[in-house]
CSV table of C-alpha atoms in Angstrom, one decimal:
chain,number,residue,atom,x,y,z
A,11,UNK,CA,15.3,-13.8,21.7
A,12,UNK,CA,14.4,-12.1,18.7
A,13,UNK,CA,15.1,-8.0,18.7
A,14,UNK,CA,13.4,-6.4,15.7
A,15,UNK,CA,14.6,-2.7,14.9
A,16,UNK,CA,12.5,-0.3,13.6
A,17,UNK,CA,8.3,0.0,15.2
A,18,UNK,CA,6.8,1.4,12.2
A,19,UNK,CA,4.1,-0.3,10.1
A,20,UNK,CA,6.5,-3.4,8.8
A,21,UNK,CA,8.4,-3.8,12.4
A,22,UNK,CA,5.3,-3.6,14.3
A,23,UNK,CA,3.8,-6.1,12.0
A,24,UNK,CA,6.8,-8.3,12.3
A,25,UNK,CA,7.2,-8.3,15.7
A,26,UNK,CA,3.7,-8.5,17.2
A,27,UNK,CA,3.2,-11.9,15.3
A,28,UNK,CA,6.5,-13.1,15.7
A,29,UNK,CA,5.6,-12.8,19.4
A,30,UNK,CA,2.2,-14.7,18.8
A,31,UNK,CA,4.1,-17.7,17.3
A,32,UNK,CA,5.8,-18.0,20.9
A,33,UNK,CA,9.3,-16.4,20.4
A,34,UNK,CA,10.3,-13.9,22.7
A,35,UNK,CA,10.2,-10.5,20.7
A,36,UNK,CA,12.1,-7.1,21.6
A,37,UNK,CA,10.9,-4.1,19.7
A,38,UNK,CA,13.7,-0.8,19.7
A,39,UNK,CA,12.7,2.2,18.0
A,40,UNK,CA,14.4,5.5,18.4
A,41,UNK,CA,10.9,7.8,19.2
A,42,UNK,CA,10.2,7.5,23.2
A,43,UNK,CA,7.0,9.0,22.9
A,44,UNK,CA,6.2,6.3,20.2
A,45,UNK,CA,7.7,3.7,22.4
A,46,UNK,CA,5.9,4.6,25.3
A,47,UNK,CA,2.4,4.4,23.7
A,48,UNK,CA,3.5,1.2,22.2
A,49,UNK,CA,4.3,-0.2,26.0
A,50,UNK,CA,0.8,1.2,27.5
A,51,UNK,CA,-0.8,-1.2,24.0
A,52,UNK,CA,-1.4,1.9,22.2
A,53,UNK,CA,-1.6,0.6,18.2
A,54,UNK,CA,-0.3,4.2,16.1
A,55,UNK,CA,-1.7,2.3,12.6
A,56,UNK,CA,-4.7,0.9,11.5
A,57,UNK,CA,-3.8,-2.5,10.6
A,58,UNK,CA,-7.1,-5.2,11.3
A,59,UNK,CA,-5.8,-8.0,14.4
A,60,UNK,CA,-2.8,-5.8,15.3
A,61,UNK,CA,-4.1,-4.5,18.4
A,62,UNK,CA,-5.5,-7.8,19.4
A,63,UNK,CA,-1.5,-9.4,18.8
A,64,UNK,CA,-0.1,-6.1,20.9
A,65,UNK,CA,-2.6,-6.5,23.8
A,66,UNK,CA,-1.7,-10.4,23.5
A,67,UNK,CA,2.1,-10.4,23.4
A,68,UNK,CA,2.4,-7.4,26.3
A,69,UNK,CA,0.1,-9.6,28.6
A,70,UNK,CA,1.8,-13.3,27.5
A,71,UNK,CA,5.5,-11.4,28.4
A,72,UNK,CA,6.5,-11.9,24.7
A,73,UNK,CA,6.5,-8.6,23.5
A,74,UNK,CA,8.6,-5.6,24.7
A,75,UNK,CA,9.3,-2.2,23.7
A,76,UNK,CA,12.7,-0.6,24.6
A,77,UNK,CA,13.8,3.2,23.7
A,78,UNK,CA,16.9,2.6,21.4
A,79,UNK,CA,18.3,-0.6,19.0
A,80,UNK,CA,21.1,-1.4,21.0
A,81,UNK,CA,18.9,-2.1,24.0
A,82,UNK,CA,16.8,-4.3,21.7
A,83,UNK,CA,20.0,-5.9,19.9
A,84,UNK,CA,22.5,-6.2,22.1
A,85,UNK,CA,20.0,-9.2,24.2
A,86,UNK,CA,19.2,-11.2,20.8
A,87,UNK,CA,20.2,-14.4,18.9
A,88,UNK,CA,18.0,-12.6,16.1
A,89,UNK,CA,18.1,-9.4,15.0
A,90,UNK,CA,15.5,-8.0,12.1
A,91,UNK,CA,16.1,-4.6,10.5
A,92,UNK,CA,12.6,-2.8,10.1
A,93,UNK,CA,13.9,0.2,8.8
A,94,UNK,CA,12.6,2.8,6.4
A,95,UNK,CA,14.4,3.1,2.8
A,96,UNK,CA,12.7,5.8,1.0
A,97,UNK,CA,12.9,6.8,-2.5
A,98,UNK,CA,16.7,9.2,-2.5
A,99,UNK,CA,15.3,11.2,-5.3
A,100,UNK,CA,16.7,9.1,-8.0
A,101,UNK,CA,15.1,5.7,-8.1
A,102,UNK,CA,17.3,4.6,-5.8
A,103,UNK,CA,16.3,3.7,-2.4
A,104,UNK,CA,17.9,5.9,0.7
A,105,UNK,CA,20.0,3.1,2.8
A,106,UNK,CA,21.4,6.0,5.5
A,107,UNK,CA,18.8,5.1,8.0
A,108,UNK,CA,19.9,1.2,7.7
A,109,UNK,CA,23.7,1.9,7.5
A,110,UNK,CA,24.0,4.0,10.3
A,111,UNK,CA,21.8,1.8,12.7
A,112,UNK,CA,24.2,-1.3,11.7
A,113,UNK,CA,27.2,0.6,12.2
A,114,UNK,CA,25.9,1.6,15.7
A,115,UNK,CA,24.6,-2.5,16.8
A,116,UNK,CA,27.5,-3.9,15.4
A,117,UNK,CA,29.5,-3.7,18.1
A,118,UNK,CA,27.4,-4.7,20.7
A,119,UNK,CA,26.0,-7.8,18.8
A,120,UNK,CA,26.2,-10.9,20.7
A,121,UNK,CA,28.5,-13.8,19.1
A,122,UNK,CA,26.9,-16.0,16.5
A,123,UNK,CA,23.8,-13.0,16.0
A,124,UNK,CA,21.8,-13.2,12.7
A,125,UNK,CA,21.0,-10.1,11.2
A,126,UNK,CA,18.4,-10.4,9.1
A,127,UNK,CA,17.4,-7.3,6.7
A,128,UNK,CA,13.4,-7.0,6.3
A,129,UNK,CA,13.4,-3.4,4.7
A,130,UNK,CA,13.7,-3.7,1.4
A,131,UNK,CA,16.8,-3.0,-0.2
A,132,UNK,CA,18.6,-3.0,-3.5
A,133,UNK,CA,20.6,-6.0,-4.6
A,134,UNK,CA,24.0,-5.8,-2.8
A,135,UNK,CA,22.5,-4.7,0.5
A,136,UNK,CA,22.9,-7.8,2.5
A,137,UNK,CA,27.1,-8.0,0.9
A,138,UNK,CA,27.4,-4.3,1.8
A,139,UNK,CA,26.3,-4.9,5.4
A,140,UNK,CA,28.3,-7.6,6.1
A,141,UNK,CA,31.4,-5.7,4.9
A,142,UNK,CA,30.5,-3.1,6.9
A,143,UNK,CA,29.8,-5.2,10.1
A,144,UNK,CA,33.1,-7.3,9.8
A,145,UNK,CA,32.3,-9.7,11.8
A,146,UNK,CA,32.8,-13.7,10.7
A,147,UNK,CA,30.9,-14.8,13.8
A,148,UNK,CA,27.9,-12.9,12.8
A,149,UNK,CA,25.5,-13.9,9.7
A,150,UNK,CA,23.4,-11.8,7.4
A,151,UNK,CA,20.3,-12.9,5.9
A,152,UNK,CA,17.5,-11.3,3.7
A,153,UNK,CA,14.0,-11.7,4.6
A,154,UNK,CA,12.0,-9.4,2.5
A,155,UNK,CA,8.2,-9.1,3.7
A,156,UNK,CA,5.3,-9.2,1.5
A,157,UNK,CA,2.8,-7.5,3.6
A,158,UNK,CA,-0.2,-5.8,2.3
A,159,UNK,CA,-1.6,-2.7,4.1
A,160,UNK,CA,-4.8,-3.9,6.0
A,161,UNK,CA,-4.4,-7.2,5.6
A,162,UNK,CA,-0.8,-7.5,6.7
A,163,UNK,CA,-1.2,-9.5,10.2
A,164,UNK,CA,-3.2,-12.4,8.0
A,165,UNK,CA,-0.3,-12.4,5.1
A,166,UNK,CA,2.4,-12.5,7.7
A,167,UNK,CA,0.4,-15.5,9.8
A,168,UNK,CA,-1.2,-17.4,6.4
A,169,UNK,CA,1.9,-16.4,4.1
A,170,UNK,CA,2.3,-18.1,0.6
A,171,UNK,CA,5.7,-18.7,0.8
A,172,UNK,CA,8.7,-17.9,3.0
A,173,UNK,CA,11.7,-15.8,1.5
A,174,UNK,CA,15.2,-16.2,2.9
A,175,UNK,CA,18.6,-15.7,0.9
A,176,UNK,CA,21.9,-15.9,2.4
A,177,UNK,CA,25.2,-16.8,1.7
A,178,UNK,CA,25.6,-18.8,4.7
A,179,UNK,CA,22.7,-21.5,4.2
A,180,UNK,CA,22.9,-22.5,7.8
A,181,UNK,CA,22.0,-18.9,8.5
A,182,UNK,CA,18.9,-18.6,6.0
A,183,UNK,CA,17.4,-22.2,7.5
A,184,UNK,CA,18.0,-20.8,11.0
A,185,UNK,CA,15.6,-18.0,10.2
A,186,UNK,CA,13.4,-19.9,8.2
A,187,UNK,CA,13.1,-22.0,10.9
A,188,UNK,CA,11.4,-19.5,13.0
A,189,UNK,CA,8.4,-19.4,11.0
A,190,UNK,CA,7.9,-23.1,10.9
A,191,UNK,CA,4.9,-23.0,13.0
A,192,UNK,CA,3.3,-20.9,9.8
A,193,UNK,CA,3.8,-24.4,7.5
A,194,UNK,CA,4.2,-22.0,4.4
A,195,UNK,CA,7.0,-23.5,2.3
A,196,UNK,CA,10.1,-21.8,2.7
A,197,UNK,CA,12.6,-19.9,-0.3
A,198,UNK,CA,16.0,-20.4,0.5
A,199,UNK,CA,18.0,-18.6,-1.9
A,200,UNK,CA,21.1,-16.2,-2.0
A,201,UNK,CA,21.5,-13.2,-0.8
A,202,UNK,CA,20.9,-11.5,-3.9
A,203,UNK,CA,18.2,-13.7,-5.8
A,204,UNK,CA,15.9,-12.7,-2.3
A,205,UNK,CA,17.0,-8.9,-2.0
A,206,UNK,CA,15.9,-8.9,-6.2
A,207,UNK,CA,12.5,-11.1,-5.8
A,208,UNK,CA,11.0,-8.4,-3.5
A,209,UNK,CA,11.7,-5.4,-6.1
A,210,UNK,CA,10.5,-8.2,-8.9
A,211,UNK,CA,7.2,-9.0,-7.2
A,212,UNK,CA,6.3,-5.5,-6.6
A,213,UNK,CA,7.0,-4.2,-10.0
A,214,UNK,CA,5.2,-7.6,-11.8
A,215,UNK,CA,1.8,-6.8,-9.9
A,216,UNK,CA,2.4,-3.0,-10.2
A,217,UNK,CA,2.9,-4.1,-14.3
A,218,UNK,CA,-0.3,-6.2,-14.2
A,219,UNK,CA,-3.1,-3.4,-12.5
A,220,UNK,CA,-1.4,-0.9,-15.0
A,221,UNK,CA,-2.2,-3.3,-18.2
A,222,UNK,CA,-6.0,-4.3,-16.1
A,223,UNK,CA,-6.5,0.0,-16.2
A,224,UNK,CA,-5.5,-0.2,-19.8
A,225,UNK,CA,-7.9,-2.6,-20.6
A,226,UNK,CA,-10.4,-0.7,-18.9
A,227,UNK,CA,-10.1,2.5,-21.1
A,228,UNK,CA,-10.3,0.0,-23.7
A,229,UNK,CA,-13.3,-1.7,-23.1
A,230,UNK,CA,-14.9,1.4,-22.6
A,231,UNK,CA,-13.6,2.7,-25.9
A,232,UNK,CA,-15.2,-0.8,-27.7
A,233,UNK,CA,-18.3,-1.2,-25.9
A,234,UNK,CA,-17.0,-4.2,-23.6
A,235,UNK,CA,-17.2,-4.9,-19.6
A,236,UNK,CA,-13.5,-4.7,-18.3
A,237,UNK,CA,-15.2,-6.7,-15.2
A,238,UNK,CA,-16.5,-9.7,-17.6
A,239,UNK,CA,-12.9,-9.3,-19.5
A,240,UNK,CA,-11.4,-9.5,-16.1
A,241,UNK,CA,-13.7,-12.5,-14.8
A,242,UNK,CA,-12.5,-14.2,-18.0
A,243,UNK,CA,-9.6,-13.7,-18.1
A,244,UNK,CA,-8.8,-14.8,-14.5
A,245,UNK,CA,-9.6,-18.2,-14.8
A,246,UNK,CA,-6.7,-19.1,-16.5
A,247,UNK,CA,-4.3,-20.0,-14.1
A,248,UNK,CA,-1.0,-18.3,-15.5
A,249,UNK,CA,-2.8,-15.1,-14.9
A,250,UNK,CA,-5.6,-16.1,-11.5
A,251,UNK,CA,-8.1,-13.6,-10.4
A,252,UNK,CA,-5.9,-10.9,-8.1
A,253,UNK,CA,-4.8,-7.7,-9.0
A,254,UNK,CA,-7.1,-7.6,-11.8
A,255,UNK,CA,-9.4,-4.8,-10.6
A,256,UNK,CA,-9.6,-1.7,-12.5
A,257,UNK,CA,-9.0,1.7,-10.8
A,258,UNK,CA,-7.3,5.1,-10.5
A,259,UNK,CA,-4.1,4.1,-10.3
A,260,UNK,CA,-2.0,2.2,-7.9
A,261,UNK,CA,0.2,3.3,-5.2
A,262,UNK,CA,1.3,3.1,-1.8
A,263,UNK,CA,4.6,2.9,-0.3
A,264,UNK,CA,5.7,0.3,-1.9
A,265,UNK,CA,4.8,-0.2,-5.3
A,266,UNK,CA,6.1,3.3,-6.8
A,267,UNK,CA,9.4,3.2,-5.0
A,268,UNK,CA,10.1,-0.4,-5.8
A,269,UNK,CA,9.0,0.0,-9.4
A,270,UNK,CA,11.3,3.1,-9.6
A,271,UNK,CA,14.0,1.4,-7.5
A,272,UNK,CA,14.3,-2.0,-9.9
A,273,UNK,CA,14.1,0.4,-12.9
A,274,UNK,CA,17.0,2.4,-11.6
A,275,UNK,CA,18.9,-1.0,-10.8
A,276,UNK,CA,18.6,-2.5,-14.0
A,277,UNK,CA,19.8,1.1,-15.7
A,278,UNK,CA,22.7,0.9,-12.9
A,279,UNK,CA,23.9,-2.7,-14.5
A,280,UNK,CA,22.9,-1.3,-18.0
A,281,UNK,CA,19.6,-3.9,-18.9
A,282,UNK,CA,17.2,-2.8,-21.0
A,283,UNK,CA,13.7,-3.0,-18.9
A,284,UNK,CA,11.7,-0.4,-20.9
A,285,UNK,CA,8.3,-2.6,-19.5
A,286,UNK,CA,8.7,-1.0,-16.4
A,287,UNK,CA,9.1,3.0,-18.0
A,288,UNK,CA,5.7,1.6,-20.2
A,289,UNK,CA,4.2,1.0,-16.5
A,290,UNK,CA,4.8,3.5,-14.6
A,291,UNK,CA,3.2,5.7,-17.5
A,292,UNK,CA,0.2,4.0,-18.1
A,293,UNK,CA,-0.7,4.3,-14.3
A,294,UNK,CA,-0.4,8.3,-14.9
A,295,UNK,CA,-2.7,7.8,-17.9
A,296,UNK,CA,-5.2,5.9,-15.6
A,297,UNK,CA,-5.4,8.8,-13.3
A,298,UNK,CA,-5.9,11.6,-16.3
A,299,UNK,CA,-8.6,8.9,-17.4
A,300,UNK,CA,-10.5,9.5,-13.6
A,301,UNK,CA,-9.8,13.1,-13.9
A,302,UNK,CA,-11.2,13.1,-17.7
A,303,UNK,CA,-14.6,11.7,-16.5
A,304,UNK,CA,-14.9,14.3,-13.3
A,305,UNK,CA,-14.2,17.2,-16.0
A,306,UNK,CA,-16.9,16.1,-18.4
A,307,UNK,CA,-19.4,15.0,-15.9
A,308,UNK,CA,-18.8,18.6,-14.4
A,309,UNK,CA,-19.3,19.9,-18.2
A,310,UNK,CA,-16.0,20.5,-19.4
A,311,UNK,CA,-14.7,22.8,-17.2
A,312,UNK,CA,-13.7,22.4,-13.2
A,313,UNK,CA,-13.0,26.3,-12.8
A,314,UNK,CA,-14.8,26.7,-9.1
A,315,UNK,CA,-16.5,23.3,-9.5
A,316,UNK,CA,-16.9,21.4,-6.3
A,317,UNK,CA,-16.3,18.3,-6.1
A,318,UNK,CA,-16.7,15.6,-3.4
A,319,UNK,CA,-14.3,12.8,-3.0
A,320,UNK,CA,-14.9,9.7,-1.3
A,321,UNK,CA,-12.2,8.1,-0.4
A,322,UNK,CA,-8.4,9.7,0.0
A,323,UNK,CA,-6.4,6.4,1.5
A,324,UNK,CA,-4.5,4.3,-1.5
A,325,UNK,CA,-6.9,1.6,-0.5
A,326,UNK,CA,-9.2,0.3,2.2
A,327,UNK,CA,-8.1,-0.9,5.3
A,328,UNK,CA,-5.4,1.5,6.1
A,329,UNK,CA,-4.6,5.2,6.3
A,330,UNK,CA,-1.6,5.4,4.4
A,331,UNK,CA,-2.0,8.5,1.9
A,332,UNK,CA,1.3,7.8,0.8
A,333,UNK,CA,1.8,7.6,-2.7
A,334,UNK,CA,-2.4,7.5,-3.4
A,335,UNK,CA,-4.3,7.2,-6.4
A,336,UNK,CA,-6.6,9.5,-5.0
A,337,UNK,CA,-4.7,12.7,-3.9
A,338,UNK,CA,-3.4,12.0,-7.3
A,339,UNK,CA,-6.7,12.8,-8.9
A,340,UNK,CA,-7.8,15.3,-6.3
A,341,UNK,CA,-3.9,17.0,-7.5
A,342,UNK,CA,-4.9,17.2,-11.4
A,343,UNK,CA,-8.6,18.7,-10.5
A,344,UNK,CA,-7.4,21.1,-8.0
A,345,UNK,CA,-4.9,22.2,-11.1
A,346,UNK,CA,-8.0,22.5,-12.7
A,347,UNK,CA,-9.8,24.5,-10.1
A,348,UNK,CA,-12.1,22.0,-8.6
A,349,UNK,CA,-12.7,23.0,-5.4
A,350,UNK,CA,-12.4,19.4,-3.2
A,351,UNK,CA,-14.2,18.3,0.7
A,352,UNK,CA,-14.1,14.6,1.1
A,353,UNK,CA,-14.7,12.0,3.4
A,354,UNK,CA,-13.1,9.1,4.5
A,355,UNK,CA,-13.3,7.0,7.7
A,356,UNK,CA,-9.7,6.6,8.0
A,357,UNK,CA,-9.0,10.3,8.0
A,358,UNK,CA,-10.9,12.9,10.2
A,359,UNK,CA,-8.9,16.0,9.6
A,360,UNK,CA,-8.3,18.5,7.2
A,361,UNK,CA,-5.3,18.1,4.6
A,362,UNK,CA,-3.2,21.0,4.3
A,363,UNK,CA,-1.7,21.7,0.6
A,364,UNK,CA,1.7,19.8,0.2
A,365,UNK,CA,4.1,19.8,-2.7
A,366,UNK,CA,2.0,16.8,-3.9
A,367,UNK,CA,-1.4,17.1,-3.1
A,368,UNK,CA,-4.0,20.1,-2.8
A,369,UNK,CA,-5.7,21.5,0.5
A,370,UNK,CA,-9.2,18.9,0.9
A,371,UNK,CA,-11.5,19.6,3.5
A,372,UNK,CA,-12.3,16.8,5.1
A,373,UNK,CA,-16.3,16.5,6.1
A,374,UNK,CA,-17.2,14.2,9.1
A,375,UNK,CA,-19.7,11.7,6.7
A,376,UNK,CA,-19.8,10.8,3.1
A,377,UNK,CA,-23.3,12.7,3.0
A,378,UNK,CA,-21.3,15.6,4.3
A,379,UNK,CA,-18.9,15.8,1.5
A,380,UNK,CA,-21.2,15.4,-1.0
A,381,UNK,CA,-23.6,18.8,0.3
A,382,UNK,CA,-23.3,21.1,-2.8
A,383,UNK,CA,-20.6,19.3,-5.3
A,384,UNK,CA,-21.0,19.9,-9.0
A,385,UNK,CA,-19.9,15.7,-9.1
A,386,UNK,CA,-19.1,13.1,-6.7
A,387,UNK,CA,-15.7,10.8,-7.3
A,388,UNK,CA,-15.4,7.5,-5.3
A,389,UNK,CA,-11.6,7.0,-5.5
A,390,UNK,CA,-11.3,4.4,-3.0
A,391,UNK,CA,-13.2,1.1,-2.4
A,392,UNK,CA,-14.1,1.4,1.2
A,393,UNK,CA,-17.0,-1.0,2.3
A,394,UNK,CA,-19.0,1.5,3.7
A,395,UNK,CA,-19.3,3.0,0.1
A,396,UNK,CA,-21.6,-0.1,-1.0
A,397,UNK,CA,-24.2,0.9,1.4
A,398,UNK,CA,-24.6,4.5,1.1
A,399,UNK,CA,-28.2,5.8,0.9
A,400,UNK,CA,-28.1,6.9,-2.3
A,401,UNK,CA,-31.4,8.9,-2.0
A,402,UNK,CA,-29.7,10.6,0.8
A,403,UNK,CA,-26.6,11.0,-1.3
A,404,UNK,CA,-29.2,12.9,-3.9
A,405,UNK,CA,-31.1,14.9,-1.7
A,406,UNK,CA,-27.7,17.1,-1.1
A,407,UNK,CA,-25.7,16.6,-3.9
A,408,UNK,CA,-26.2,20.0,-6.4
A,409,UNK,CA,-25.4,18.0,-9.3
A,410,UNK,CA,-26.4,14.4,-10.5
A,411,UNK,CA,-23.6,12.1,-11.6
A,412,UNK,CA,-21.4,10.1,-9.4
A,413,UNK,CA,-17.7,8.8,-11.0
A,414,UNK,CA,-17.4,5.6,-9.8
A,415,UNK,CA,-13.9,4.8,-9.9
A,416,UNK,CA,-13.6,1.6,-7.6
A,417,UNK,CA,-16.7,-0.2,-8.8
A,418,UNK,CA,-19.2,0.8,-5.3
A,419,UNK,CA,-21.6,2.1,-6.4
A,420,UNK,CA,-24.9,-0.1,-7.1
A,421,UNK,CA,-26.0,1.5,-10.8
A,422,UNK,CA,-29.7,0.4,-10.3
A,423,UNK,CA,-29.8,2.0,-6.7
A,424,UNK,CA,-28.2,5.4,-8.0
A,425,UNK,CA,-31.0,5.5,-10.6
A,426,UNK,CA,-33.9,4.8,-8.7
A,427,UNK,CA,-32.2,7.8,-6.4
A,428,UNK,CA,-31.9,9.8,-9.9
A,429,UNK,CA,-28.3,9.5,-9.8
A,430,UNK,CA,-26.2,9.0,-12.5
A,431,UNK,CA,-22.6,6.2,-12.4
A,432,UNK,CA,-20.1,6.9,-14.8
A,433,UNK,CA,-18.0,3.7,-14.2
A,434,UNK,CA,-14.2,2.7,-15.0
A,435,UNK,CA,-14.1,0.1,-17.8
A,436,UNK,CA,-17.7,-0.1,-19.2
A,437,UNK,CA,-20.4,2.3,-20.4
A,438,UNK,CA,-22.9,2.9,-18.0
A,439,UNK,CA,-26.3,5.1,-18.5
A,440,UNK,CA,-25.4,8.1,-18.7
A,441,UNK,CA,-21.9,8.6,-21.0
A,442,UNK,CA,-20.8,12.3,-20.4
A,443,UNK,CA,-19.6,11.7,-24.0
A,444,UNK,CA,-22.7,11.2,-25.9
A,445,UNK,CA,-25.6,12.9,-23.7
A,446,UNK,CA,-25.7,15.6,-21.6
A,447,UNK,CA,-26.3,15.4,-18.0
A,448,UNK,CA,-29.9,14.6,-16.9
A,449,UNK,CA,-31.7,17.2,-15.3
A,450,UNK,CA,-34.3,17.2,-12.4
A,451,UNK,CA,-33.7,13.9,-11.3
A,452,UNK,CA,-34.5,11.9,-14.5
A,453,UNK,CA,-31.7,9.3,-15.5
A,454,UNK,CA,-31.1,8.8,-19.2
């Protein structure tokens, strides 16, 4: 049996399609109420094919949800640690969930367990938990996921590769083992080299959208098409095609905290990594840059300006507004005085004001949000965005010029509507820089 610890958005993940491979799964989490909905097939994130895997593994017998992660570990041969390690405050990432759940299963781990860490955790993590479990009969293995929000039940079942470090080898091929039925090829490394490829990875593609945004303010300074650079540029094979989209920013829950985190780690062993300082700012310059084009298309001044925002989820396909590019904009023009409704089909309730976002009333339709605004902001690239009616969009919308900063919105469409784009990475029609804003309809 497999016990996975932790139902949030990574254990839930892992253990739904761990069950759908044909292992026996055990999910513990500590909130009854959450565990409770999870038993009556009740999915608390949207994550595309997870409730389809729930509904299947409660029905097949090979999913369960227990209150507690002793009554999940204490029954399994496997035993995967889904726990959250947030950002401390300091780069580094906040282990005291993950230490004090160990110290509490330890005991009651049955002999020759594996405990297998899939949080991700600083370098030393998987040494410091074997210490602290002082156990020779039990193993402990790193298996860092590499999950994307709204698309993480098709990484986890159609994964590149398979990451598992260990110091006891029989251990890591135990646990690669169970994904065999995947036929990814399988990492077997140590300990350490797996705990430090998932702060790598994250920090590498975090690195390459923040030199993509770059580009983009480039190409618009030179006259050039950051997606023809891109397009270009991606047919090489050292470099490929993903990650190479411009936008506002990145963010999530991963990608900030692990850039911080492998920053603070190479300080910590006193390595020079200044590409990572250089990235992190250039993804603050590519939201000033968003928040640059809302200002001039509003005039040069957002003082009582409303503004519409479509889109306040990091990205499509999910509803995490942790760490997102787009409450980071809505933060710099609500600084500004912008005053911000939005809409977007993953949230349907008002935002309150937080130490790191602004209030946003949240209207029920993206025609909605847009009655009355000054300037509409697309700040993230949900499909529904490609097939707005634009004439609609028009009809309600006091001003004329839309900031398109995912790359929606259709430029001949808006036009014919008598709306103008301002795009991310190109000129389009109307440049806020060089004319003013059309008036009555008419599209420069």
């Amino acid at each position: 049996m497999i016990a996975v610890i932790g139902s949030g958005y990574v254990g839930l993940t892992t253990g739904a399609c761990l069950a759908s491979l044909g292992h026996p799964v055990v999910c513990g989490d500590v909130d009854l109420d959450k565990v409770e909905r999870l038993q009556r097939g009740e999915v608390p994130i949207l994550e595309d094919g997870l409730p389809e895997l729930l509904h299947a593994g409660l029905a097949a017998g090979t999913l369960e949800f227990v209150h507690g992660a002793v009554a999940a570990a204490e029954r399994a041969e496997y035993v995967f640690l889904c726990l959250p390690t947030p950002d401390g405050g300091d780069g580094r990432a906040d282990l005291r969930i993950v230490h004090a759940v160990v110290a509490e299963i330890a005991p009651h781990l049955r002999p020759g367990a594996v405990l297998v860490t899939k949080s991700t955790v600083p370098v030393g993590t998987a040494a410091e938990i074997t210490a602290a479990v002082d156990r020779p009969d039990v193993a402990v293995v790193s298996n860092p996921e590499f999950l994307q929000e709204g698309s993480a039940v098709r990484n986890f079942l159609h994964p590149d590769r398979i990451v598992v470090g260990s110091d006891d080898r029989a251990a890591a091929a135990a646990v690669a083992a169970l994904y065999a039925p995947l036929g990814a090829p399988a990492v077997v490394t140590s300990a350490a080299s797996a705990e430090l490829i998932k702060y790598a990875f994250n920090a590498f593609l975090a690195t390459k959208l923040s030199f993509v945004n770059a580009v983009a303010a480039l190409a618009e300074a030179v006259g050039a098409d950051v997606a023809e650079v891109t397009h270009g540029m991606g047919f090489d094979e050292r470099i490929g095609p993903r990650f190479l989209q411009a936008g506002p920013g990145w963010g999530g829950s991963c990608f900030p905290k692990d850039t911080r985190a492998l920053a603070t780690i190479a300080d910590d062993h006193g390595v020079p990594f200044p590409v990572l300082a250089a990235t992190v700012t250039a993804n603050e310059l590519a939201k000033d840059h968003v928040a640059d084009k809302v200002r001039r298309a509003a005039g040069g001044s957002l003082a009582g300006a409303p503004v519409a925002l479509w889109g306040l989820t990091f990205k499509a396909g999910t509803d995490d507004l942790r760490d997102s590019p787009a409450l980071a904009v809505a933060q710099r023009l609500a600084a500004e005085g912008a005053v911000l409704t939005a809409y977007d089909p993953a949230i349907g309730a008002d935002l309150p004001a937080t130490a790191d976002r602004p209030a946003i009333r949240v209207a029920a339709d993206p025609y909605r949000a847009a009655e009355g605004a000054a300037v509409l902001v697309v700040l993230t690239e949900w499909p529904e965005f490609r097939t707005v009616d634009l004439a609609r969009v028009a009809a309600v919308l006091d001003g004329r010029t839309v900031v398109d900063a995912r790359g929606v919105v259709d430029e001949d469409v808006a036009a014919a509507a008598g709306l103008a784009v301002v795009p991310l990475g190109r000129r389009g029609r109307f440049d806020p820089d060089r004319s003013p804003e059309p008036a009555g309809g008419a599209v420069a």
